[in-house]
Amino acid sequence: MVQQWRDQGNKVVLTNGCFDMLHVGHVRYLHAAKELGGKVLVAVNSDASTRALKGTGRPRVPDHERAEILAALTDVDAVIVFDSLDVRDIIRLIHPDIHAKGTDYTAESVPERDVVMACGGQVVIVGDPKDHSTTEILKRGEWQRS
């Protein structure tokens, strides 16, 4: 798929995250990634890697459902679920032109920055300020576990 996109002259933009409970911050982040041009591939943390990153009780939404929801968004061209704690292996495999990360990072603090650069890509910070967070929403009790 990625090679087909390239053959058609498209840039490849990789984004990643848990996307446990989709909220407006996610939508704005993915829209900003799409505005970079090209095709957007979203790498979604699996249930196991989300639990390792976020702790007990997470994710609230299973990975296959998170992937399906993301795939339905017009700014997303493809979704992949991955098991590791970061996307270094995916970056090595697909060599994205751009690795888009949210505003909770700086271009220098993105954990996979070294691999992105080694693969000839660039890191770009996108989205609105990190005013929305599933973790914070859950702490406030806005979404109760059933």
PDB file of N, CA and C in Angstrom, residues 6 19 54 69 79:
ATOM      1  N   ARG A   6       3.373   5.884  -3.033  1.00  0.00           N
ATOM      2  CA  ARG A   6       4.569   6.555  -3.562  1.00  0.00           C
ATOM      3  C   ARG A   6       4.589   6.519  -5.084  1.00  0.00           C
ATOM      4  N   PHE A  19      -5.165   6.499  20.915  1.00  0.00           N
ATOM      5  CA  PHE A  19      -6.504   6.876  20.449  1.00  0.00           C
ATOM      6  C   PHE A  19      -7.571   6.084  21.202  1.00  0.00           C
ATOM      7  N   LYS A  54      -0.380   3.215  29.411  1.00  0.00           N
ATOM      8  CA  LYS A  54      -1.390   3.999  30.141  1.00  0.00           C
ATOM      9  C   LYS A  54      -1.777   3.401  31.489  1.00  0.00           C
ATOM     10  N   ILE A  69     -12.800   2.958  13.929  1.00  0.00           N
ATOM     11  CA  ILE A  69     -13.257   4.342  14.069  1.00  0.00           C
ATOM     12  C   ILE A  69     -12.320   5.290  13.327  1.00  0.00           C
ATOM     13  N   VAL A  79      -4.952   2.489   8.492  1.00  0.00           N
ATOM     14  CA  VAL A  79      -4.673   2.286   9.916  1.00  0.00           C
ATOM     15  C   VAL A  79      -3.986   0.941  10.085  1.00  0.00           C
TER      16      VAL A  79
END
